[in-house]
Amino acid sequence: MILPPIITVSQLYKRYPSSATDALKGIDLEVGHGEIFGLLGPNAAGKTTFFSILCGLVKPTSGTVYIDGKSIENDMEAIKKKMGVVPQDIALYPTLSGRDNLLFFGRMYGLKPSELKPRVDALLDLFGFDENRNQAVNKYSGGMKRRINLLGGMLHEPNILLLDEPTVGVDVQSRRAMMEHLKDWNENKESTIIYTSHHMEQAQQFCHKVAIVDEGIIVAKGKPNELIKEHDCNSLEEVFIKLTGKKLRD
Ligand SMILES: Nc1ncnc2c1ncn2[C@@H]1O[C@H](COP(=O)(O)OP(=O)(O)OP(=O)(O)O)[C@@H](O)[C@H]1O
Ligand SMILES: [Mg+2]
């Protein structure tokens, strides 16, 4: 059975009130059920703005977004229940332990204590936490904070996961482990993952499809291997540089 796209975005524009230019300039995008979709772009391309609109934190200036058949304009509360968000800036309570942060998020999502505690401990085991799960987050390394940040968005087992640069500042070992877990999660829970990263090699391996966005415009979209072929390149990073150039942003 062919399902309709889980996310359909049409002609999405965003201009922040304080800004003279549009952060998003007419984004059209479809994401399929169960896809791992990479949104790739230089700094200031509009990736976080796009995510913020999808999760209801920022209102678009114009355009439409449908998620699982529901409009973000009218049905955001229903959409939020199915969505997990892992923000670019780590959002944890520094004086609480990693475990207590997750218990707190779980209660916010309305999970019952009897199901929440075993779920939190199983995820912490899976992501390599030992007794350190009970230490305050302000004693954690950057990589540990990133892992807890990621688990915070996965706890309620959403069927859409938005990951905004989930592996920034994480070492190779942890990064590989995180991506492997996310791949398993995508396969086992049949969940859709949309993810941003500046790590092109990782995106090439991890994503079924990608969109390259620059200055608020999608400049290419498709399967990584097809884009590489189409642009006569050897890697996604080469395609990225070919399409977005070498000018520094911001
Ligand atoms: N709250 C805001 N008010 C005004 N302008 C904003 C705001 N948030 C973002 N912008 C602007 O919108 C544009 C897109 O920013 P955004 O954070 O979405 O980019 P990004 O692709 O996530 O970049 P990065 O890779 O650096 O995280 C930038 O020019 C930025 O300065
Ligand atoms: Mg961003």
Short mmCIF file of N, CA and C in Angstrom, two decimals, residues 13-119:
data_model
loop_
_atom_site.label_atom_id
_atom_site.label_comp_id
_atom_site.label_asym_id
_atom_site.label_seq_id
_atom_site.Cartn_x
_atom_site.Cartn_y
_atom_site.Cartn_z
N TYR A 13 6.71 30.46 3.43
CA TYR A 13 7.52 31.67 3.58
C TYR A 13 7.57 32.06 5.05
N LYS A 14 8.74 32.58 5.46
CA LYS A 14 8.82 33.16 6.80
C LYS A 14 9.69 34.41 6.76
N ARG A 15 9.12 35.49 7.24
CA ARG A 15 9.93 36.69 7.49
C ARG A 15 9.77 37.05 8.96
N TYR A 16 10.89 37.12 9.68
CA TYR A 16 10.83 37.53 11.08
C TYR A 16 10.54 39.03 11.13
N PRO A 17 9.75 39.46 12.11
CA PRO A 17 9.35 40.89 12.15
C PRO A 17 10.55 41.84 12.12
N SER A 18 11.66 41.43 12.75
CA SER A 18 12.81 42.36 12.83
C SER A 18 13.67 42.33 11.57
N SER A 19 13.30 41.50 10.60
CA SER A 19 14.21 41.27 9.47
C SER A 19 13.70 41.90 8.17
N ALA A 20 14.65 42.31 7.32
CA ALA A 20 14.28 42.92 6.02
C ALA A 20 14.15 41.86 4.93
N THR A 21 14.60 40.62 5.21
CA THR A 21 14.53 39.57 4.17
C THR A 21 13.81 38.33 4.71
N ASP A 22 13.38 37.48 3.78
CA ASP A 22 12.70 36.25 4.17
C ASP A 22 13.71 35.18 4.59
N ALA A 23 13.45 34.52 5.72
CA ALA A 23 14.30 33.41 6.15
C ALA A 23 13.96 32.16 5.34
N LEU A 24 12.68 32.02 4.95
CA LEU A 24 12.26 30.93 4.05
C LEU A 24 11.53 31.58 2.87
N LYS A 25 11.89 31.12 1.66
CA LYS A 25 11.38 31.80 0.46
C LYS A 25 10.64 30.82 -0.44
N GLY A 26 9.56 30.24 0.05
CA GLY A 26 8.75 29.37 -0.81
C GLY A 26 9.23 27.94 -0.82
N ILE A 27 9.25 27.31 0.36
CA ILE A 27 9.70 25.91 0.46
C ILE A 27 8.55 24.97 0.05
N ASP A 28 8.84 24.06 -0.87
CA ASP A 28 7.92 22.97 -1.23
C ASP A 28 8.63 21.66 -0.93
N LEU A 29 7.96 20.80 -0.15
CA LEU A 29 8.66 19.59 0.29
C LEU A 29 7.65 18.51 0.67
N GLU A 30 8.00 17.26 0.34
CA GLU A 30 7.19 16.14 0.83
C GLU A 30 8.13 15.15 1.51
N VAL A 31 7.68 14.63 2.64
CA VAL A 31 8.46 13.60 3.34
C VAL A 31 7.57 12.37 3.48
N GLY A 32 8.10 11.22 3.06
CA GLY A 32 7.30 10.00 3.08
C GLY A 32 7.28 9.33 4.46
N HIS A 33 6.26 8.51 4.69
CA HIS A 33 6.15 7.72 5.92
C HIS A 33 7.40 6.88 6.11
N GLY A 34 7.99 6.93 7.28
CA GLY A 34 9.12 6.05 7.60
C GLY A 34 10.44 6.46 6.96
N GLU A 35 10.46 7.64 6.35
CA GLU A 35 11.71 8.08 5.72
C GLU A 35 12.65 8.70 6.75
N ILE A 36 13.95 8.60 6.47
CA ILE A 36 14.91 9.45 7.17
C ILE A 36 15.27 10.54 6.18
N PHE A 37 14.88 11.75 6.51
CA PHE A 37 15.00 12.87 5.58
C PHE A 37 15.99 13.90 6.13
N GLY A 38 16.98 14.24 5.36
CA GLY A 38 17.99 15.20 5.81
C GLY A 38 17.74 16.58 5.21
N LEU A 39 17.71 17.59 6.08
CA LEU A 39 17.60 18.97 5.62
C LEU A 39 18.99 19.58 5.81
N LEU A 40 19.68 19.80 4.70
CA LEU A 40 21.08 20.19 4.77
C LEU A 40 21.25 21.58 4.22
N GLY A 41 22.03 22.38 4.90
CA GLY A 41 22.25 23.73 4.39
C GLY A 41 23.28 24.45 5.22
N PRO A 42 23.92 25.48 4.64
CA PRO A 42 24.91 26.25 5.40
C PRO A 42 24.25 26.99 6.57
N ASN A 43 25.03 27.66 7.38
CA ASN A 43 24.49 28.49 8.46
C ASN A 43 23.52 29.50 7.86
N ALA A 44 22.46 29.76 8.60
CA ALA A 44 21.44 30.77 8.22
C ALA A 44 20.59 30.36 7.02
N ALA A 45 20.67 29.10 6.60
CA ALA A 45 19.88 28.64 5.45
C ALA A 45 18.38 28.64 5.76
N GLY A 46 18.03 28.49 7.04
CA GLY A 46 16.62 28.46 7.43
C GLY A 46 16.18 27.12 8.01
N LYS A 47 17.11 26.25 8.33
CA LYS A 47 16.77 24.90 8.81
C LYS A 47 16.02 24.95 10.15
N THR A 48 16.57 25.69 11.10
CA THR A 48 15.92 25.76 12.42
C THR A 48 14.58 26.49 12.32
N THR A 49 14.52 27.48 11.46
CA THR A 49 13.24 28.19 11.24
C THR A 49 12.19 27.19 10.74
N PHE A 50 12.58 26.37 9.78
CA PHE A 50 11.67 25.37 9.22
C PHE A 50 11.19 24.41 10.32
N PHE A 51 12.12 23.91 11.13
CA PHE A 51 11.74 23.02 12.23
C PHE A 51 10.80 23.72 13.22
N SER A 52 11.13 24.97 13.51
CA SER A 52 10.33 25.71 14.50
C SER A 52 8.89 25.87 14.01
N ILE A 53 8.72 26.01 12.69
CA ILE A 53 7.36 26.11 12.13
C ILE A 53 6.67 24.74 12.25
N LEU A 54 7.39 23.68 11.91
CA LEU A 54 6.78 22.35 11.96
C LEU A 54 6.31 21.98 13.38
N CYS A 55 7.04 22.45 14.39
CA CYS A 55 6.62 22.06 15.75
C CYS A 55 5.81 23.14 16.44
N GLY A 56 5.42 24.18 15.71
CA GLY A 56 4.47 25.16 16.24
C GLY A 56 5.08 26.26 17.07
N LEU A 57 6.41 26.36 17.09
CA LEU A 57 7.05 27.42 17.90
C LEU A 57 7.06 28.76 17.18
N VAL A 58 7.06 28.70 15.85
CA VAL A 58 7.11 29.92 15.03
C VAL A 58 5.98 29.83 14.00
N LYS A 59 5.29 30.94 13.79
CA LYS A 59 4.20 30.96 12.79
C LYS A 59 4.76 31.33 11.42
N PRO A 60 4.34 30.62 10.38
CA PRO A 60 4.81 31.00 9.04
C PRO A 60 4.19 32.32 8.61
N THR A 61 4.83 33.02 7.69
CA THR A 61 4.24 34.24 7.13
C THR A 61 3.15 33.86 6.14
N SER A 62 3.44 32.83 5.32
CA SER A 62 2.42 32.26 4.43
C SER A 62 2.82 30.86 4.01
N GLY A 63 1.88 30.16 3.39
CA GLY A 63 2.14 28.79 2.97
C GLY A 63 1.42 27.80 3.88
N THR A 64 1.46 26.51 3.48
CA THR A 64 0.76 25.50 4.27
C THR A 64 1.68 24.35 4.64
N VAL A 65 1.39 23.75 5.80
CA VAL A 65 2.10 22.54 6.23
C VAL A 65 1.05 21.55 6.74
N TYR A 66 1.04 20.35 6.14
CA TYR A 66 0.18 19.28 6.62
C TYR A 66 1.05 18.16 7.18
N ILE A 67 0.71 17.73 8.38
CA ILE A 67 1.47 16.64 9.01
C ILE A 67 0.48 15.54 9.33
N ASP A 68 0.68 14.38 8.73
CA ASP A 68 -0.23 13.25 8.89
C ASP A 68 -1.69 13.68 8.61
N GLY A 69 -1.85 14.47 7.57
CA GLY A 69 -3.18 14.91 7.14
C GLY A 69 -3.75 16.07 7.92
N LYS A 70 -3.01 16.56 8.90
CA LYS A 70 -3.54 17.67 9.71
C LYS A 70 -2.75 18.95 9.45
N SER A 71 -3.48 20.07 9.48
CA SER A 71 -2.83 21.34 9.20
C SER A 71 -2.21 21.92 10.48
N ILE A 72 -1.01 22.48 10.36
CA ILE A 72 -0.38 23.07 11.56
C ILE A 72 -1.17 24.29 12.04
N GLU A 73 -1.97 24.85 11.15
CA GLU A 73 -2.74 26.03 11.51
C GLU A 73 -3.88 25.67 12.48
N ASN A 74 -4.51 24.51 12.23
CA ASN A 74 -5.71 24.18 13.01
C ASN A 74 -5.54 23.03 13.99
N ASP A 75 -4.55 22.18 13.77
CA ASP A 75 -4.48 20.93 14.53
C ASP A 75 -3.16 20.72 15.25
N MET A 76 -2.53 21.81 15.65
CA MET A 76 -1.18 21.67 16.22
C MET A 76 -1.15 20.80 17.47
N GLU A 77 -2.20 20.87 18.29
CA GLU A 77 -2.19 20.07 19.54
C GLU A 77 -2.14 18.59 19.23
N ALA A 78 -2.93 18.15 18.23
CA ALA A 78 -2.91 16.73 17.86
C ALA A 78 -1.56 16.35 17.25
N ILE A 79 -1.01 17.26 16.44
CA ILE A 79 0.28 16.98 15.78
C ILE A 79 1.38 16.83 16.84
N LYS A 80 1.37 17.70 17.85
CA LYS A 80 2.43 17.69 18.87
C LYS A 80 2.53 16.35 19.58
N LYS A 81 1.39 15.67 19.76
CA LYS A 81 1.39 14.39 20.48
C LYS A 81 2.18 13.33 19.73
N LYS A 82 2.24 13.48 18.40
CA LYS A 82 2.91 12.47 17.58
C LYS A 82 4.34 12.84 17.25
N MET A 83 4.77 14.01 17.72
CA MET A 83 6.04 14.55 17.28
C MET A 83 7.04 14.65 18.42
N GLY A 84 8.28 14.27 18.16
CA GLY A 84 9.35 14.47 19.13
C GLY A 84 10.31 15.48 18.55
N VAL A 85 10.77 16.42 19.39
CA VAL A 85 11.65 17.46 18.89
C VAL A 85 12.94 17.47 19.70
N VAL A 86 14.04 17.44 19.00
CA VAL A 86 15.35 17.54 19.66
C VAL A 86 15.98 18.85 19.19
N PRO A 87 15.98 19.87 20.07
CA PRO A 87 16.39 21.20 19.62
C PRO A 87 17.91 21.30 19.42
N GLN A 88 18.27 22.27 18.56
CA GLN A 88 19.70 22.53 18.29
C GLN A 88 20.41 22.97 19.58
N ASP A 89 19.77 23.83 20.35
CA ASP A 89 20.36 24.26 21.62
C ASP A 89 19.88 23.31 22.71
N ILE A 90 20.83 22.78 23.46
CA ILE A 90 20.49 21.77 24.47
C ILE A 90 19.50 22.36 25.48
N ALA A 91 18.40 21.65 25.69
CA ALA A 91 17.36 22.15 26.57
C ALA A 91 17.20 21.18 27.75
N LEU A 92 18.11 21.30 28.73
CA LEU A 92 18.04 20.41 29.90
C LEU A 92 18.15 21.26 31.16
N TYR A 93 17.64 20.71 32.26
CA TYR A 93 17.78 21.40 33.55
C TYR A 93 19.13 21.02 34.13
N PRO A 94 20.07 21.99 34.25
CA PRO A 94 21.45 21.65 34.58
C PRO A 94 21.64 21.02 35.96
N THR A 95 20.78 21.38 36.92
CA THR A 95 21.02 20.86 38.27
C THR A 95 20.32 19.52 38.51
N LEU A 96 19.46 19.12 37.59
CA LEU A 96 18.83 17.79 37.70
C LEU A 96 19.74 16.75 37.05
N SER A 97 19.62 15.50 37.47
CA SER A 97 20.39 14.42 36.82
C SER A 97 19.81 14.16 35.43
N GLY A 98 20.59 13.43 34.62
CA GLY A 98 20.11 13.05 33.29
C GLY A 98 18.80 12.28 33.41
N ARG A 99 18.79 11.34 34.36
CA ARG A 99 17.59 10.50 34.54
C ARG A 99 16.39 11.36 34.96
N ASP A 100 16.62 12.28 35.91
CA ASP A 100 15.50 13.12 36.36
C ASP A 100 15.00 14.06 35.27
N ASN A 101 15.93 14.53 34.42
CA ASN A 101 15.48 15.33 33.27
C ASN A 101 14.52 14.52 32.41
N LEU A 102 14.89 13.27 32.14
CA LEU A 102 14.04 12.43 31.27
C LEU A 102 12.71 12.11 31.95
N LEU A 103 12.76 11.86 33.26
CA LEU A 103 11.50 11.59 33.98
C LEU A 103 10.58 12.81 33.90
N PHE A 104 11.22 13.98 34.00
CA PHE A 104 10.44 15.23 33.92
C PHE A 104 9.78 15.37 32.53
N PHE A 105 10.57 15.14 31.47
CA PHE A 105 10.00 15.23 30.11
C PHE A 105 8.87 14.22 29.94
N GLY A 106 9.09 13.01 30.44
CA GLY A 106 8.09 11.95 30.31
C GLY A 106 6.77 12.33 30.97
N ARG A 107 6.88 12.95 32.15
CA ARG A 107 5.63 13.38 32.84
C ARG A 107 4.94 14.46 32.03
N MET A 108 5.76 15.34 31.42
CA MET A 108 5.15 16.40 30.58
C MET A 108 4.37 15.80 29.41
N TYR A 109 4.89 14.70 28.88
CA TYR A 109 4.20 14.03 27.77
C TYR A 109 3.02 13.20 28.26
N GLY A 110 2.83 13.14 29.58
CA GLY A 110 1.68 12.42 30.13
C GLY A 110 1.90 10.92 30.27
N LEU A 111 3.17 10.48 30.28
CA LEU A 111 3.43 9.04 30.46
C LEU A 111 3.22 8.66 31.92
N LYS A 112 2.66 7.48 32.14
CA LYS A 112 2.40 7.03 33.51
C LYS A 112 3.72 6.61 34.17
N PRO A 113 3.88 6.91 35.50
CA PRO A 113 5.15 6.55 36.16
C PRO A 113 5.51 5.08 35.98
N SER A 114 4.52 4.19 35.99
CA SER A 114 4.82 2.75 35.89
C SER A 114 5.44 2.39 34.54
N GLU A 115 5.07 3.12 33.47
CA GLU A 115 5.70 2.81 32.18
C GLU A 115 6.92 3.70 31.93
N LEU A 116 6.89 4.88 32.57
CA LEU A 116 7.96 5.86 32.31
C LEU A 116 9.31 5.38 32.84
N LYS A 117 9.34 4.93 34.12
CA LYS A 117 10.64 4.61 34.73
C LYS A 117 11.37 3.49 33.99
N PRO A 118 10.72 2.35 33.71
CA PRO A 118 11.44 1.32 32.96
C PRO A 118 11.87 1.78 31.57
N ARG A 119 11.06 2.63 30.93
CA ARG A 119 11.42 3.10 29.59
C ARG A 119 12.66 3.99 29.65
#
